[in-house]
Structure formats: structure tokens, C-alpha cells
Coordinates of C-alpha atoms in Angstrom, one line a residue:
M23 CA 21.6 -9.3 49.1
D24 CA 18.0 -10.5 48.6
V25 CA 16.7 -11.9 45.3
A26 CA 14.5 -8.9 44.6
S27 CA 17.5 -6.5 44.9
M28 CA 19.6 -8.7 42.5
I29 CA 16.8 -8.6 39.9
A30 CA 16.3 -4.9 40.1
I31 CA 20.0 -4.3 39.7
N32 CA 20.1 -6.8 36.8
N33 CA 17.1 -4.9 35.1
R34 CA 18.8 -1.5 35.6
N35 CA 22.1 -2.9 34.0
M36 CA 20.1 -4.2 31.1
I37 CA 18.3 -0.9 30.5
T38 CA 21.5 1.0 30.7
M39 CA 23.1 -1.3 28.1
M40 CA 20.2 -1.1 25.7
N41 CA 20.4 2.7 26.0
A42 CA 24.0 2.7 25.2
L43 CA 23.5 0.4 22.2
Q44 CA 20.7 2.6 20.8
E45 CA 23.0 5.7 21.0
V46 CA 25.8 4.0 19.2
N47 CA 23.4 2.7 16.4
H48 CA 21.6 6.0 16.3
I49 CA 18.2 4.5 17.0
V50 CA 15.8 5.9 19.5
L51 CA 13.1 3.8 21.0
I52 CA 10.2 5.6 22.6
N53 CA 7.9 3.7 24.8
D54 CA 4.4 5.3 24.6
N55 CA 1.6 3.2 26.1
G56 CA 3.5 -0.1 25.7
K57 CA 4.4 0.5 22.0
E58 CA 7.8 1.0 20.6
Y59 CA 8.7 3.3 17.8
E60 CA 11.9 3.8 16.0
D61 CA 13.0 7.3 15.1
M62 CA 14.5 6.9 11.6
S63 CA 15.9 10.4 11.4
G64 CA 18.8 10.3 9.1
S65 CA 17.1 7.5 7.2
M66 CA 18.5 6.9 3.6
L67 CA 15.1 8.0 2.1
D68 CA 15.2 11.5 3.7
Q69 CA 17.4 12.9 0.9
Y70 CA 14.6 11.9 -1.6
I71 CA 11.6 13.5 0.1
G72 CA 9.7 15.4 -2.5
K73 CA 11.2 13.6 -5.6
E74 CA 9.4 11.6 -8.2
C75 CA 9.6 7.9 -7.7
V76 CA 8.4 4.5 -8.7
V77 CA 7.8 1.9 -5.9
S78 CA 7.8 -1.8 -7.0
L79 CA 6.1 -4.1 -4.6
F80 CA 6.7 -7.8 -4.0
N81 CA 2.9 -8.7 -4.4
E82 CA 2.1 -6.7 -7.6
V83 CA 3.1 -6.8 -11.1
G84 CA 2.6 -3.0 -11.5
A85 CA 4.3 -0.3 -9.7
I86 CA 3.2 2.9 -7.8
K87 CA 4.4 6.2 -9.5
G88 CA 4.2 9.3 -7.6
K89 CA 6.1 11.8 -5.3
L90 CA 7.7 10.5 -2.0
M91 CA 6.2 12.6 0.7
D92 CA 7.4 11.0 4.0
A93 CA 8.9 7.8 5.3
D94 CA 9.2 6.2 8.8
S95 CA 10.3 2.8 10.2
Q96 CA 7.0 1.2 9.0
W97 CA 5.4 3.2 6.2
V98 CA 6.3 5.0 3.1
K99 CA 4.0 7.8 1.9
V100 CA 3.6 8.5 -1.8
E101 CA 1.5 11.1 -3.5
T102 CA 0.1 9.7 -6.8
P103 CA -1.7 11.7 -9.5
K104 CA -4.5 9.1 -10.0
K105 CA -5.1 7.6 -6.6
G106 CA -4.1 10.4 -4.2
T107 CA -1.9 9.6 -1.2
Q108 CA -1.0 6.0 -0.6
L109 CA 0.7 4.5 2.5
I110 CA 2.9 1.6 1.7
N111 CA 4.2 -0.9 4.3
R112 CA 8.0 -0.9 4.0
N113 CA 8.1 -4.6 4.3
M114 CA 6.2 -5.0 0.9
I115 CA 8.7 -2.8 -1.0
R116 CA 10.9 -4.5 -3.4
N117 CA 12.6 -1.4 -4.6
I118 CA 12.2 2.3 -5.2
T119 CA 13.6 4.0 -8.3
F120 CA 13.9 7.8 -8.5
S121 CA 14.0 10.0 -11.5
L122 CA 17.3 11.8 -12.3

């Protein structure tokens, strides 16, 4: 067997293993023009969509108060009465508190 065939088989095995791991962990990576996205369906935040919340950030003393509208693997969308819609990077969120 030549080197090119061995590399092709190795790459195919690696892709098969990655697909199996993604299915087990319920993560779907979609490659679109070289970019990878995580499908966060089933995220913990899904059950809180439409509820009032307070988002505390690592870099600010204050907090963002509003209604949780959407969330994905990178951003959280909050509709606030004063500043309108705000997109918050998930890496900057310290915690989210929901009203009872």
C-alpha cells in the first residue's frame, strides 16, 4: 500500500471517529465555507427563552436586565426596555438570574 492510500484511510477513520463522538455528545458541527458551528439545541437556556432575566458580566459592575430572546453557542440575545436588543458574548457572562 502506498503512502497516499494510507493517509486517505487514516483521514477517513478520523472523520468517522469524530462523527461518532459528536453523535454521542449531541453536538453537531456543520462546516460552511471553512467555519464550524455548534448546534446547541437542547441547551440549558432553551427552557428560559421568553423569561425575564438579569445577566451579570465579568467586565462590568452593573448587569443587563431584560427578556431572554435567544441563545446559541457564542451569543445570548436579551431584549431590554431601555437599550433595545443586546447581543452578549457567552464568554463574558458570569451568571444569569431568572425571575420566579
